[in-house]
mmCIF file of C-alpha atoms in Angstrom:
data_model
loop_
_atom_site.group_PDB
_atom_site.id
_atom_site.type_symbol
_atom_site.label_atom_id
_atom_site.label_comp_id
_atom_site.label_asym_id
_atom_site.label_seq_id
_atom_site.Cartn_x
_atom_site.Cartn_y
_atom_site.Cartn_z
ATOM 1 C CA UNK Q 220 0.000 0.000 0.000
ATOM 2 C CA UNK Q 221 1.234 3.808 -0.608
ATOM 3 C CA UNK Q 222 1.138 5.323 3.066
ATOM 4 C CA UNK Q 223 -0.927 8.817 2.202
ATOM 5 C CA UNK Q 224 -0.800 12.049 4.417
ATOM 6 C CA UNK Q 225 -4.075 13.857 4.788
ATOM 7 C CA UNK Q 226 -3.731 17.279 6.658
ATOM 8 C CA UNK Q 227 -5.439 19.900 7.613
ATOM 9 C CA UNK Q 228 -3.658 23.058 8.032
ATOM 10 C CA UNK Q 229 -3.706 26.954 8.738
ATOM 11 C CA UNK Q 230 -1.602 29.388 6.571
ATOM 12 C CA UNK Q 231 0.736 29.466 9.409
ATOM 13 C CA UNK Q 232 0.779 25.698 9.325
ATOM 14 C CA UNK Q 233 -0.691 24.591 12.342
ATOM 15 C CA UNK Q 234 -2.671 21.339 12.046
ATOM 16 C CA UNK Q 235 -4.567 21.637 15.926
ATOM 17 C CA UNK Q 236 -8.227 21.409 16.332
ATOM 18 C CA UNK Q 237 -9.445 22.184 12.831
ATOM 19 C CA UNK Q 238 -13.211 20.688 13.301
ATOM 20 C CA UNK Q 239 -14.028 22.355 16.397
ATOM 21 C CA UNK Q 240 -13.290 25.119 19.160
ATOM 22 C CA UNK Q 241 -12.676 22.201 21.702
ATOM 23 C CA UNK Q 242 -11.637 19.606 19.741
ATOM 24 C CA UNK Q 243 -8.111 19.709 21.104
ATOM 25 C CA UNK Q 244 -7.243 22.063 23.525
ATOM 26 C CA UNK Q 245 -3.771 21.080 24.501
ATOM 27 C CA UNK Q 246 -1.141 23.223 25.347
ATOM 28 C CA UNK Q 247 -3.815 25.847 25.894
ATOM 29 C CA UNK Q 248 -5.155 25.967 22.629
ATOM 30 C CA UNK Q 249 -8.146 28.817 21.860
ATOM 31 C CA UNK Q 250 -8.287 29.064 18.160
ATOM 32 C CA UNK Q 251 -9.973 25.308 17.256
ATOM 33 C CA UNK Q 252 -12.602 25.388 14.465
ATOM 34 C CA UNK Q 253 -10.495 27.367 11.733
ATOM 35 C CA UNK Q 254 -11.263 24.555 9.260
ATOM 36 C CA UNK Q 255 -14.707 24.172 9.173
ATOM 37 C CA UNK Q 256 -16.055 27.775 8.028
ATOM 38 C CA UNK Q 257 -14.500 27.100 4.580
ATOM 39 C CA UNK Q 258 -15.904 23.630 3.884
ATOM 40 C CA UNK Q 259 -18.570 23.437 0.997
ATOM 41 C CA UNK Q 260 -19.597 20.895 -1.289
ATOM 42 C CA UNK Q 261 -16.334 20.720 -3.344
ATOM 43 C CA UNK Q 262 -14.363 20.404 -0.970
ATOM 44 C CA UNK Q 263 -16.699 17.375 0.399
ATOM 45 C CA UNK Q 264 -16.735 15.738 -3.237
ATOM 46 C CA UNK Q 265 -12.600 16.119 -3.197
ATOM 47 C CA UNK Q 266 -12.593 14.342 0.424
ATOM 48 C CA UNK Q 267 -14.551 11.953 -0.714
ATOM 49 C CA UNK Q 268 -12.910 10.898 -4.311
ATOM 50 C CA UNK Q 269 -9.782 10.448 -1.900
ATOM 51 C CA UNK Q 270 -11.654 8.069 0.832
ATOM 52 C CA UNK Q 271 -12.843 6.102 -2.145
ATOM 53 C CA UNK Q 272 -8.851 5.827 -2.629
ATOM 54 C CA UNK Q 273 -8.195 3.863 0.927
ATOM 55 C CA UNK Q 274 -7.849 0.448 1.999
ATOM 56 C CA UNK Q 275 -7.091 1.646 5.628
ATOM 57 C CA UNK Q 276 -6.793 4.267 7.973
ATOM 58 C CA UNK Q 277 -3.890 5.110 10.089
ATOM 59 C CA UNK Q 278 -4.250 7.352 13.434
ATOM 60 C CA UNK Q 279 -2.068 9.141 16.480
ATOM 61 C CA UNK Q 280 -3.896 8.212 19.785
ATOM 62 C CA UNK Q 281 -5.572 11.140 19.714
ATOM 63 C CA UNK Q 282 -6.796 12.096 16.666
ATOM 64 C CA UNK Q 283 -8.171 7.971 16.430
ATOM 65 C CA UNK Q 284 -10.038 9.157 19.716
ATOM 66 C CA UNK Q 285 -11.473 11.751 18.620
ATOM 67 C CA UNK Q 286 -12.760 10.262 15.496
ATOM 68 C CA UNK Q 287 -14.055 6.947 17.058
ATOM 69 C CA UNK Q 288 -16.235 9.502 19.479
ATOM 70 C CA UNK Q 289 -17.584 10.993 16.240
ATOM 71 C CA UNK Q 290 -17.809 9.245 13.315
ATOM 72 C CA UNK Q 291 -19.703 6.290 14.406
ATOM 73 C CA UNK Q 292 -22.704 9.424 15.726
ATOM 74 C CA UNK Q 293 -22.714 10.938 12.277
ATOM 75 C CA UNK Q 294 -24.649 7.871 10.122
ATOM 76 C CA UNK Q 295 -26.224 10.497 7.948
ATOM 77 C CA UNK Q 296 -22.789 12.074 6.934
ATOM 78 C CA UNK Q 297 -22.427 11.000 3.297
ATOM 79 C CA UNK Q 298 -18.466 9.447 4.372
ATOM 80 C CA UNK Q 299 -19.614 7.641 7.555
ATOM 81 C CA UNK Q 300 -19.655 3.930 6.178
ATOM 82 C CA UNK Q 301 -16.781 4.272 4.547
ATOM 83 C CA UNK Q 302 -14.895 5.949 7.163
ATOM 84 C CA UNK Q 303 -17.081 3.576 10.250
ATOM 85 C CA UNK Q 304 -16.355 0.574 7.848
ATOM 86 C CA UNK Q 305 -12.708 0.535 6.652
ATOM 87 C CA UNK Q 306 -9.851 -1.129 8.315
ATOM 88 C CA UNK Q 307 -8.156 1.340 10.831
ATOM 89 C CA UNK Q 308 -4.787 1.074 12.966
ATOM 90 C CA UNK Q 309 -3.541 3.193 15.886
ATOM 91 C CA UNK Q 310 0.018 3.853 16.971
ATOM 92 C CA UNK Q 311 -0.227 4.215 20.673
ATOM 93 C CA UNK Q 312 1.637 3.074 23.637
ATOM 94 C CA UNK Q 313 -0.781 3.170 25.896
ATOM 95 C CA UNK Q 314 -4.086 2.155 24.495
ATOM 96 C CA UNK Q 315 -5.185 -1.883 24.992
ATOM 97 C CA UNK Q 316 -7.608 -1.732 22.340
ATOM 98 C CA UNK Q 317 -9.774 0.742 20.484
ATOM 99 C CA UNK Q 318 -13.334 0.975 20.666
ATOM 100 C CA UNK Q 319 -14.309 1.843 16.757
ATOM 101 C CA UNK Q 320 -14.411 -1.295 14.834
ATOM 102 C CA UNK Q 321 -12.471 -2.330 13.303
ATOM 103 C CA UNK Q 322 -9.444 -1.493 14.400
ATOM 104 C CA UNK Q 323 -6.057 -2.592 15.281
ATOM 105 C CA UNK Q 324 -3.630 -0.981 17.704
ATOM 106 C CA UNK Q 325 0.092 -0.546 17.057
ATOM 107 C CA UNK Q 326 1.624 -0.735 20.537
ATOM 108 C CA UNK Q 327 5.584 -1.633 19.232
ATOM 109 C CA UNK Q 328 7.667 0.336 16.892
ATOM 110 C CA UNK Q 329 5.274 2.349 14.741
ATOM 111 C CA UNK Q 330 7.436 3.078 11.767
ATOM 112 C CA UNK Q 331 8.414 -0.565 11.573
ATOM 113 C CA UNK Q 332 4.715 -1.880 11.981
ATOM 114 C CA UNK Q 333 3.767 0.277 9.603
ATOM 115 C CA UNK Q 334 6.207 -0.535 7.044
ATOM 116 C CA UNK Q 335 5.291 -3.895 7.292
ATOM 117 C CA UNK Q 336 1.586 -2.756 6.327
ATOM 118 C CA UNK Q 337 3.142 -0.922 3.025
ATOM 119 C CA UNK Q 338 4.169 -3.941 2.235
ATOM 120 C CA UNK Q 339 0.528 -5.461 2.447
ATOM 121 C CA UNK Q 340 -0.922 -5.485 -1.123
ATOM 122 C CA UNK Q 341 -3.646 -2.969 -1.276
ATOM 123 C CA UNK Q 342 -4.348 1.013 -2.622
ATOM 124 C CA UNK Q 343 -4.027 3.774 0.195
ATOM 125 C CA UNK Q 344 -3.152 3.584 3.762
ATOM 126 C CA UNK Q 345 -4.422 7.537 4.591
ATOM 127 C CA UNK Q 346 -3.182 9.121 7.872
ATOM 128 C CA UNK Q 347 -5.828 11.488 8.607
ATOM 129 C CA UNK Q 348 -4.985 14.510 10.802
ATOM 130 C CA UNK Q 349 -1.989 13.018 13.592
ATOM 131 C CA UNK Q 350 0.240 15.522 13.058
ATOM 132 C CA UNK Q 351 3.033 14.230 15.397
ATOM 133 C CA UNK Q 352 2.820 10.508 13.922
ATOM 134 C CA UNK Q 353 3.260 11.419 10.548
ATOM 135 C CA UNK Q 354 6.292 13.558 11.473
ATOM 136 C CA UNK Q 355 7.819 10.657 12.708
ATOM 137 C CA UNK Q 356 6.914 8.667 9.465
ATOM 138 C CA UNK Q 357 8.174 11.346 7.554
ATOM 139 C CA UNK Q 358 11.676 11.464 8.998
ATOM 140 C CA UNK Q 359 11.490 7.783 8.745
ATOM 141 C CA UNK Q 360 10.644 7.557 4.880
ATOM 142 C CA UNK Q 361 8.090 6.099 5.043
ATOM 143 C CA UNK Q 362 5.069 8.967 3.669
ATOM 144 C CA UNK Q 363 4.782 8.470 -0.662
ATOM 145 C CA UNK Q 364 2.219 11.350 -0.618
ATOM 146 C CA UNK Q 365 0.903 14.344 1.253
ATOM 147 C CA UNK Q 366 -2.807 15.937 0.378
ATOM 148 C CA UNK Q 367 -2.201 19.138 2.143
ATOM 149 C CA UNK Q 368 -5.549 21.038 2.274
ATOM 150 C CA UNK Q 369 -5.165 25.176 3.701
ATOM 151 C CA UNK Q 370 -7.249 27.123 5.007
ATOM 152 C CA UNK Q 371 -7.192 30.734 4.425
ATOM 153 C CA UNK Q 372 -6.801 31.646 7.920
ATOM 154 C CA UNK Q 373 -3.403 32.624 10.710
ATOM 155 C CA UNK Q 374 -4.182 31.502 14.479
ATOM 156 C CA UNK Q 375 -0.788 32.343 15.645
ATOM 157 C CA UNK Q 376 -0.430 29.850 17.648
ATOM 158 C CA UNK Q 377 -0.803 25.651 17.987
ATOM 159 C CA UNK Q 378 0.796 22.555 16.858
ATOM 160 C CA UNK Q 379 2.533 22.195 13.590
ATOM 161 C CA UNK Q 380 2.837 19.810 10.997
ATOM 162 C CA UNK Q 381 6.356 20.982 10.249
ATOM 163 C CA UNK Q 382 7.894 21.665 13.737
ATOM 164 C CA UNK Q 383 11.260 23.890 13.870
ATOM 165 C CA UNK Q 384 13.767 20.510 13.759
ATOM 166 C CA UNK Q 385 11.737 18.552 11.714
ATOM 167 C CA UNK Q 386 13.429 16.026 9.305
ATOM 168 C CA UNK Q 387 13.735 17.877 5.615
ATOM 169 C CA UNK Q 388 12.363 16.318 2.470
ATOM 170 C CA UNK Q 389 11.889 17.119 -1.020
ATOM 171 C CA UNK Q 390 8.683 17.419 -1.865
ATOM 172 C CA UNK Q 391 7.104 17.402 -6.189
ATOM 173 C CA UNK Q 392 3.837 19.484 -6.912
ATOM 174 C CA UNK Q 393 1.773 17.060 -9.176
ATOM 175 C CA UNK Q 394 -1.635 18.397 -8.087
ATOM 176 C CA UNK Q 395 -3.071 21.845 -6.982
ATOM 177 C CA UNK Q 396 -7.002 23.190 -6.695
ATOM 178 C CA UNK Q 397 -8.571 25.702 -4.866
ATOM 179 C CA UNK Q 398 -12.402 25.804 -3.985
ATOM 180 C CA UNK Q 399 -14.902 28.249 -3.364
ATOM 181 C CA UNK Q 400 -14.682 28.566 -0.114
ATOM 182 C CA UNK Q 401 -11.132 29.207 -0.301
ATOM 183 C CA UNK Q 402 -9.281 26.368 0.196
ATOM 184 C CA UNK Q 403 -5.863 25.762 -1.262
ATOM 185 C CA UNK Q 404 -5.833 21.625 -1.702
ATOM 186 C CA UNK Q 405 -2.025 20.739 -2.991
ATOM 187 C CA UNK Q 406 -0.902 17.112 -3.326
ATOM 188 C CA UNK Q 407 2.813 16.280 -3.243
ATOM 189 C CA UNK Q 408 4.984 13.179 -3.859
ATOM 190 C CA UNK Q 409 8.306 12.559 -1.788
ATOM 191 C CA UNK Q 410 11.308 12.797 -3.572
ATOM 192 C CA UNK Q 411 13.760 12.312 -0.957
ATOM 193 C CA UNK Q 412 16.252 15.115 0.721
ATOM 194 C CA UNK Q 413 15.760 18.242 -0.634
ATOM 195 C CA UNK Q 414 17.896 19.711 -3.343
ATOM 196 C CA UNK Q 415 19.624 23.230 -2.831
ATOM 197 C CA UNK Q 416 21.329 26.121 -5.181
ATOM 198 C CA UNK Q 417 22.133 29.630 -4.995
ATOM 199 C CA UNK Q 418 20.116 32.109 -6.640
ATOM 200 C CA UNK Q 419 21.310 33.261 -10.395
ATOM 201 C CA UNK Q 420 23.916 30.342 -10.322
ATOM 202 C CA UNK Q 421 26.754 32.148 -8.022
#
């Protein structure tokens, strides 16, 4: 399977509590619910063309949380099936088993386990949200594509997708749209380390 980034993020490029003021309020948090204002129904047909594009689902411990506390409650949202019905996994230390079916928790070495399920025959293995997890999978090499969907919007503060000493990669444009309600959707392939050069060839 290709391992598939799906993030939410602020021009500033924080990732924290886009569905909902107190969706995650760690560290303090005030400025949740950035996201949703700019949804409409191109954005929802783009979300779901890429659903209909997984074979699984891979979560952080709590972004999995938060989703098993909502998506099996919203059975007249047009994704709920597919999202209540597909295969999920969860890197976490600390959880014994999760509660939204089916799923399958990662308690060991997550980029290893989740090599091993790239190597599973299959279409897309999306990470939705989990910022921190797929920084790790990132560094580790392990991410073939990122959908990263902006919102016109600065909170000044929160947690980032791409912390200050975050691994580097090289990343290849091969897919850009914006929608009405202002979204910027960009999709990117990883190329590796990224490549460097002086400006005007000095």
């Amino acid at each position: 399977m290709k391992l598939v980034l799906q993030e939410f993020l602020t021009l500033d490029g924080v990732a924290q509590g886009p569905g909902a003021p107190d969706e995650d309020t760690t560290g303090g948090f005030t400025e949740g619910g950035w996201f949703v204002p700019h949804v409409d129904g191109e954005f929802e047909r783009l979300a779901g063309t890429w659903l209909g594009e997984a074979d699984a689902l891979l979560f952080g411990r709590r972004t999995y949380e938060n989703f098993a506390r909502d998506w099996p409650q919203m059975t007249d949202h047009p994704l709920a099936a597919t999202m209540n019905g597909l295969p999920k996994y969860v890197a976490s230390r600390t959880l014994d088993q999760g509660g939204w079916d089916p799923t399958t928790v990662l308690s060991g070495d997550a980029a290893e386990q989740v090599a091993e399920l790239k190597r599973r025959p299959g279409r897309e293995l999306q990470i939705h949200g989990s910022a921190r997890l797929a920084g790790s999978l990132l560094a580790a090499g392990l991410i073939d594509t990122l959908r990263l969907v902006i919102a016109p919007v600065v909170v000044g503060q929160g947690r980032r997708l791409f912390p200050d000493g975050g691994a580097p990669a090289g990343l290849r444009l091969v897919e850009h749209a914006t929608t009405p309600g202002g979204l910027s959707v960009h999709t990117f392939t990883v190329t590796g380390p990224p490549r460097h050069a002086a400006y005007g060839g000095a």
